[in-house]
GROMACS .gro file of C-alpha atoms in nm:
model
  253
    1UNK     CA    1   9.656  12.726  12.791
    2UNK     CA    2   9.786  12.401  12.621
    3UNK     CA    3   9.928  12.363  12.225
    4UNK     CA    4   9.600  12.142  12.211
    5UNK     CA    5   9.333  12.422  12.348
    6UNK     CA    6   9.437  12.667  12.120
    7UNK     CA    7   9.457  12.488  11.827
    8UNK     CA    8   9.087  12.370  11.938
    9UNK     CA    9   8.965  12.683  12.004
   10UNK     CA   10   9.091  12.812  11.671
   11UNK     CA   11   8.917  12.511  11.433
   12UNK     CA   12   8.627  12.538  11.588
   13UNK     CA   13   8.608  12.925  11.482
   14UNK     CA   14   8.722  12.820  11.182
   15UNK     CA   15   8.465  12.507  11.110
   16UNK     CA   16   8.180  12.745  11.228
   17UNK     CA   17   8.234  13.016  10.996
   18UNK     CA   18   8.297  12.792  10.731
   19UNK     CA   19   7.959  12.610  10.788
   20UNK     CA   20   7.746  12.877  10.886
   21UNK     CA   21   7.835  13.071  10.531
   22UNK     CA   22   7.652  12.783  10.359
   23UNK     CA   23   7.384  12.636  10.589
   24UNK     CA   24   7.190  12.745  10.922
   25UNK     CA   25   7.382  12.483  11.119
   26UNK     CA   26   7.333  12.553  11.522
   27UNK     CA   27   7.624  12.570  11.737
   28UNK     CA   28   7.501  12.213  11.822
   29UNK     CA   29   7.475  12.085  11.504
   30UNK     CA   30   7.806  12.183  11.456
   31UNK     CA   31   7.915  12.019  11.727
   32UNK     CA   32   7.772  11.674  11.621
   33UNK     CA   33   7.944  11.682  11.264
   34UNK     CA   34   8.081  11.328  11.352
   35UNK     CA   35   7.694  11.241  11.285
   36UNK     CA   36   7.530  11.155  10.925
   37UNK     CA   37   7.242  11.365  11.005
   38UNK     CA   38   7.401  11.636  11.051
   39UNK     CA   39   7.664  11.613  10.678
   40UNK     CA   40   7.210  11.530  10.506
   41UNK     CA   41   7.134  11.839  10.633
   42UNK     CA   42   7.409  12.049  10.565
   43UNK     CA   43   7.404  11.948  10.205
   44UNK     CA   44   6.991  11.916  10.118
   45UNK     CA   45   6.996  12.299  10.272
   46UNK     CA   46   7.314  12.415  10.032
   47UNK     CA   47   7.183  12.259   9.761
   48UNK     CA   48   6.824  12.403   9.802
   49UNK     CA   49   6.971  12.791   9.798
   50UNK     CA   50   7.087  12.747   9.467
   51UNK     CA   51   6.994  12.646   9.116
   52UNK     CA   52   7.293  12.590   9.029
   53UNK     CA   53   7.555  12.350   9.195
   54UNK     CA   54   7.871  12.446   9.350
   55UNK     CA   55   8.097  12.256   9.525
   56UNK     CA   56   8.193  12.312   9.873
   57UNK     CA   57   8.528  12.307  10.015
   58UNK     CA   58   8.629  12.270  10.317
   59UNK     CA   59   8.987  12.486  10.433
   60UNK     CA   60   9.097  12.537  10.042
   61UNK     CA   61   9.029  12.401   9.719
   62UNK     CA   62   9.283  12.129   9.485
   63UNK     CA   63   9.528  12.435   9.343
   64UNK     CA   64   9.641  12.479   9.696
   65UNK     CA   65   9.738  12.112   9.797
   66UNK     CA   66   9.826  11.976   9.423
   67UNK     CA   67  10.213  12.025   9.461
   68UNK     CA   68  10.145  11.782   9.763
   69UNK     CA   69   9.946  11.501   9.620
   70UNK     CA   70  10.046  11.484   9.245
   71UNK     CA   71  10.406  11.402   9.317
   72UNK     CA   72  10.298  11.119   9.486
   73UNK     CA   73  10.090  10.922   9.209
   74UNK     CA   74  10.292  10.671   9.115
   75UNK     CA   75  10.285  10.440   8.847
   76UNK     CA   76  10.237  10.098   8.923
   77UNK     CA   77  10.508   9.789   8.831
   78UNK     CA   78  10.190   9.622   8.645
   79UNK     CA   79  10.117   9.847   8.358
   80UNK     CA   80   9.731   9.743   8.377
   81UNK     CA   81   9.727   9.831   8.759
   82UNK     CA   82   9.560  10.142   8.854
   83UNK     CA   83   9.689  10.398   9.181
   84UNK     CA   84   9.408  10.350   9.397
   85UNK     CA   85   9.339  10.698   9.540
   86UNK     CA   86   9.051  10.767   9.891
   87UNK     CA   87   8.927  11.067   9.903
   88UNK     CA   88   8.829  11.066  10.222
   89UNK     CA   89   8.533  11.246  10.386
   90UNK     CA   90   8.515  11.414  10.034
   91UNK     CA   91   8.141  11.620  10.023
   92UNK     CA   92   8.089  11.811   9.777
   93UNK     CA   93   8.406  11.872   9.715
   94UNK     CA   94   8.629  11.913   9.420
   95UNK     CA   95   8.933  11.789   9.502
   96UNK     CA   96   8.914  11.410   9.428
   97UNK     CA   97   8.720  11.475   9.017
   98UNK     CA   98   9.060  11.708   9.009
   99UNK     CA   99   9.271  11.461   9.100
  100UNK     CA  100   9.101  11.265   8.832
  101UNK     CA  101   9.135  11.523   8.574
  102UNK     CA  102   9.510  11.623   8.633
  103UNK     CA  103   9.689  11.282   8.755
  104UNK     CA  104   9.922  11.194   8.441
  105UNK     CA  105   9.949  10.815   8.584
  106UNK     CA  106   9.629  10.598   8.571
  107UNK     CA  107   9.426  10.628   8.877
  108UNK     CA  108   9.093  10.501   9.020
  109UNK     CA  109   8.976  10.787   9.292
  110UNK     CA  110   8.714  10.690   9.512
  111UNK     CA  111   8.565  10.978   9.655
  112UNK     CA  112   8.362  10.840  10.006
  113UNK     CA  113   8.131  11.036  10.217
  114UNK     CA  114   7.919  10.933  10.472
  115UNK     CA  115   7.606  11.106  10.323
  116UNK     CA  116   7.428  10.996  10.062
  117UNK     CA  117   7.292  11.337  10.000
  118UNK     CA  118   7.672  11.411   9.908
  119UNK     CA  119   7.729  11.116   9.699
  120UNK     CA  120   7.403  11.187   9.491
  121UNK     CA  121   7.492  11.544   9.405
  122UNK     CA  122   7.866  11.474   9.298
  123UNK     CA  123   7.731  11.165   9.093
  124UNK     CA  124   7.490  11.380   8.903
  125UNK     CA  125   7.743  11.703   8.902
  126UNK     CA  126   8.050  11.416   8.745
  127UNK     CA  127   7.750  11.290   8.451
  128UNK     CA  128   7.679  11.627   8.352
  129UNK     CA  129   8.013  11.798   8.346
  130UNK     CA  130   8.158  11.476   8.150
  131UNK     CA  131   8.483  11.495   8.283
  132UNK     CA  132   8.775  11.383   8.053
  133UNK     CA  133   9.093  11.238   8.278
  134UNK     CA  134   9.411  11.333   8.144
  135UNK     CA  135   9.533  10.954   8.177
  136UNK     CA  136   9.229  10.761   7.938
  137UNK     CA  137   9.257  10.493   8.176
  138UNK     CA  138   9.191  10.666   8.489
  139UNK     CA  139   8.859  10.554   8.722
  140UNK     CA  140   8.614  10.778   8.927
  141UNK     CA  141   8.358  10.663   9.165
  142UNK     CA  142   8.164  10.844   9.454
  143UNK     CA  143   8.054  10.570   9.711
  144UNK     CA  144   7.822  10.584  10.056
  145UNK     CA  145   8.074  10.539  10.324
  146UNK     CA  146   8.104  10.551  10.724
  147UNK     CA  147   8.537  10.601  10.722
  148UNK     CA  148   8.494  10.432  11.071
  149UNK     CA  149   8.424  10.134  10.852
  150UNK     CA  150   8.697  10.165  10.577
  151UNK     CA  151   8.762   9.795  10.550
  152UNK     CA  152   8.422   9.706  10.421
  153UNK     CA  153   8.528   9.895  10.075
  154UNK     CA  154   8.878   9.841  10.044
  155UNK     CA  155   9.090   9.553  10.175
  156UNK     CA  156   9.435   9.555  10.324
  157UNK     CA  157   9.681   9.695  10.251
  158UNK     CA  158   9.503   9.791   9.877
  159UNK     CA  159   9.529  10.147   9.887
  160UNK     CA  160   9.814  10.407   9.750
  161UNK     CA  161   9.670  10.735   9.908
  162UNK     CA  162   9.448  10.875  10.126
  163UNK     CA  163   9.335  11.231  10.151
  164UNK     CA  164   9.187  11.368  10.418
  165UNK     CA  165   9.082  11.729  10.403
  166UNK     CA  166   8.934  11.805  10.722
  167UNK     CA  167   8.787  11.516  10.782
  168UNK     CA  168   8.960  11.416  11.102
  169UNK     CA  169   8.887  11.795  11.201
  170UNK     CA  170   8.526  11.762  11.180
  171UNK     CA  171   8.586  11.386  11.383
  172UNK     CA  172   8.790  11.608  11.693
  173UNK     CA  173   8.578  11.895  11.705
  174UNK     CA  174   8.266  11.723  11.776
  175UNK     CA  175   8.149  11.619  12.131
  176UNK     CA  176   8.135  11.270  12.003
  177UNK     CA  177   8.373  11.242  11.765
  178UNK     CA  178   8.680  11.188  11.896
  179UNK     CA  179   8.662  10.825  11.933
  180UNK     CA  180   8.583  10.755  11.601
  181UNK     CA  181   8.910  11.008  11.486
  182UNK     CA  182   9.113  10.749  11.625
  183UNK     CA  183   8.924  10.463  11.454
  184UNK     CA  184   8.952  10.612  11.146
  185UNK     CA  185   9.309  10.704  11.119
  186UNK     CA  186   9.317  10.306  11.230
  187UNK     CA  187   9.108  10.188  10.950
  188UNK     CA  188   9.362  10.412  10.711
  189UNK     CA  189   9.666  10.226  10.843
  190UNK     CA  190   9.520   9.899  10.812
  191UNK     CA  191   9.380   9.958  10.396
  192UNK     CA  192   9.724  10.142  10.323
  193UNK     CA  193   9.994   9.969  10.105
  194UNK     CA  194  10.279   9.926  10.311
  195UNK     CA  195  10.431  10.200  10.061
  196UNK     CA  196  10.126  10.437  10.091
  197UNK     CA  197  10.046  10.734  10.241
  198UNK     CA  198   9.743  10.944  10.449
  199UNK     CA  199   9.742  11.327  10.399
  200UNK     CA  200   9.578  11.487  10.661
  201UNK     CA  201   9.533  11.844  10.586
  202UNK     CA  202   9.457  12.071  10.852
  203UNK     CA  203   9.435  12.409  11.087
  204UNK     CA  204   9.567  12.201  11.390
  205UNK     CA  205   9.907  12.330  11.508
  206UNK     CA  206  10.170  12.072  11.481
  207UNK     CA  207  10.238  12.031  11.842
  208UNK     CA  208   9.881  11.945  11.891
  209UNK     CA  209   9.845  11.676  11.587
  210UNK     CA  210  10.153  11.545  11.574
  211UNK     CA  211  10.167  11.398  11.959
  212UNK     CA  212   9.738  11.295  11.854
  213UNK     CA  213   9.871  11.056  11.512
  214UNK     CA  214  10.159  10.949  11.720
  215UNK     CA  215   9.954  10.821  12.012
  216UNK     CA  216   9.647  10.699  11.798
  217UNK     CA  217   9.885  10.519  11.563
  218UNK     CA  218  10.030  10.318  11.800
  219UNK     CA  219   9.955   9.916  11.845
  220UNK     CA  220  10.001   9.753  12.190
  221UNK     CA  221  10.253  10.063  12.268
  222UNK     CA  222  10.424   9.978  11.942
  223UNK     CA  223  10.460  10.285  11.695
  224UNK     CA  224  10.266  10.134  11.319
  225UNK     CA  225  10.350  10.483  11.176
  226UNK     CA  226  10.587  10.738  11.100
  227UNK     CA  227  10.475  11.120  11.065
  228UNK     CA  228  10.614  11.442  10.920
  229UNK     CA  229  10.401  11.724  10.875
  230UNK     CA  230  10.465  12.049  10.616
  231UNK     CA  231  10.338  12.400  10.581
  232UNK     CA  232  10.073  12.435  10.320
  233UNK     CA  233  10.040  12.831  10.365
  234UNK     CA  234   9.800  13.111  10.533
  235UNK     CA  235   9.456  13.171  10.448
  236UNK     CA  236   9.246  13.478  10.579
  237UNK     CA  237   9.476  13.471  10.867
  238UNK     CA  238   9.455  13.072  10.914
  239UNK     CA  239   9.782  12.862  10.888
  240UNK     CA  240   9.746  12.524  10.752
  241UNK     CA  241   9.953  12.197  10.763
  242UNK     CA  242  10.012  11.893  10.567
  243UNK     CA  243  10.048  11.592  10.806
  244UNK     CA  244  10.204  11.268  10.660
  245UNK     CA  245  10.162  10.958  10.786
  246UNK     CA  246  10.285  10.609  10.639
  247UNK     CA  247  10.275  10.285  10.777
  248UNK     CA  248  10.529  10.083  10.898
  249UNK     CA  249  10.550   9.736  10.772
  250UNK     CA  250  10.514   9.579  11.099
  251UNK     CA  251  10.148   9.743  11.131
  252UNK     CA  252  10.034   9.538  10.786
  253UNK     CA  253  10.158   9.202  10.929
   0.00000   0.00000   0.00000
């Protein structure tokens, strides 16, 4: 068995568990989580089980990954210029108001999902939790967005960071998904600052992602991106990685 069919096999275990813990998601629901009616689902049943809301993370929560996204908020040249920040695929999740919270540069995180269900609940979550960023000048929105389509939001070459936790997971493990993977990590290259960065963070073994961003990033056979990948740890007996990928400057021209 392949590098790839394990690592497959594995996030799919992985992805149902993780679903089926918050939602009664069919196996073939899961396997359609490239579709927006599957993400409306999955979110109006979690949030009708509970009175109280509670954010949803997929893999691990912002303590986990912050020693590999803080270092990387840069202050701009322009003192009035904010580090534009995607969280990417973001849910319900916490990661991108933390971001927010803890980021001692000024930032504007835009935390995009794909369902509107998602958006609603962190909107309404962020107004009554009054968050207070540690940088006064910092920005937070939560915006309706199909990643496929990433150039509709943002324009080239505008963006400082993208984080995508598990995102491009969901994309891969779905029947129909992985075409739009591809177009996605795309659409990331072609918003990034030629000094930016994407994050992917994942269960994928590295001999099974790294050849996948290498091959995917490539334009008329031409590498547009370089990518490392690091260890983030083990978690109930899953390891995770940190992939890196940057843009080479001959991609943005």
């Amino acid at each position: 068995m392949s590098p790839f069919s394990k690592s497959l096999r594995l996030s799919q275990r992985v992805a149902a568990a993780c679903l089926r813990q918050h939602s009664s998601l069919t196996t073939e629901l899961i396997e359609n989580m490239d579709k927006k009616a599957t993400w409306d689902r999955f979110y109006t049943e979690s949030n009708s089980k509970t009175t109280t809301f509670k954010n949803f993370e997929w893999f691990f929560g912002f303590d986990a990954v912050k020693d590999f996204i803080m270092p990387l908020l840069k202050t701009k040249m322009n003192p009035d210029a904010l580090c534009q920040i995607l969280d990417m695929g973001c849910g319900t999740s916490a990661l991108g108001p933390s971001i927010y919270r803890h980021s001692p540069v000024p930032v504007r995180v835009t935390c995009a999902d794909i369902s509107p269900i998602a958006v609603r609940l962190m909107q309404e979550h962020i107004q009554s939790k009054a968050i207070q960023p540690e940088n006064l000048s910092s920005q937070l929105e939560f915006v309706e967005l199909d990643c496929t389509q990433l150039h509709r939001h943002f324009g080239s070459s505008s963006v400082d960071l993208i984080i995508d936790k598990g995102t491009t997971d969901a994309l891969l493990r779905s029947k129909e998904g992985k075409g739009k993977a591809g177009v996605v990590l795309r659409q990331c290259l072609k918003v990034l600052q030629g000094s930016g960065s994407l994050l992917q963070f994942s269960d994928e073994d590295p001999d099974a992602r790294l050849l996948w961003l290498e091959t995917e990033a490539q334009e008329q056979g031409v590498k547009s991106a370089d990518v490392g990948v690091q260890e983030v740890g083990e978690l109930r007996g899953v390891c995770y990685y940190c992939y890196q990928v940057t843009p080479r400057l001959k991609a943005l021209q």
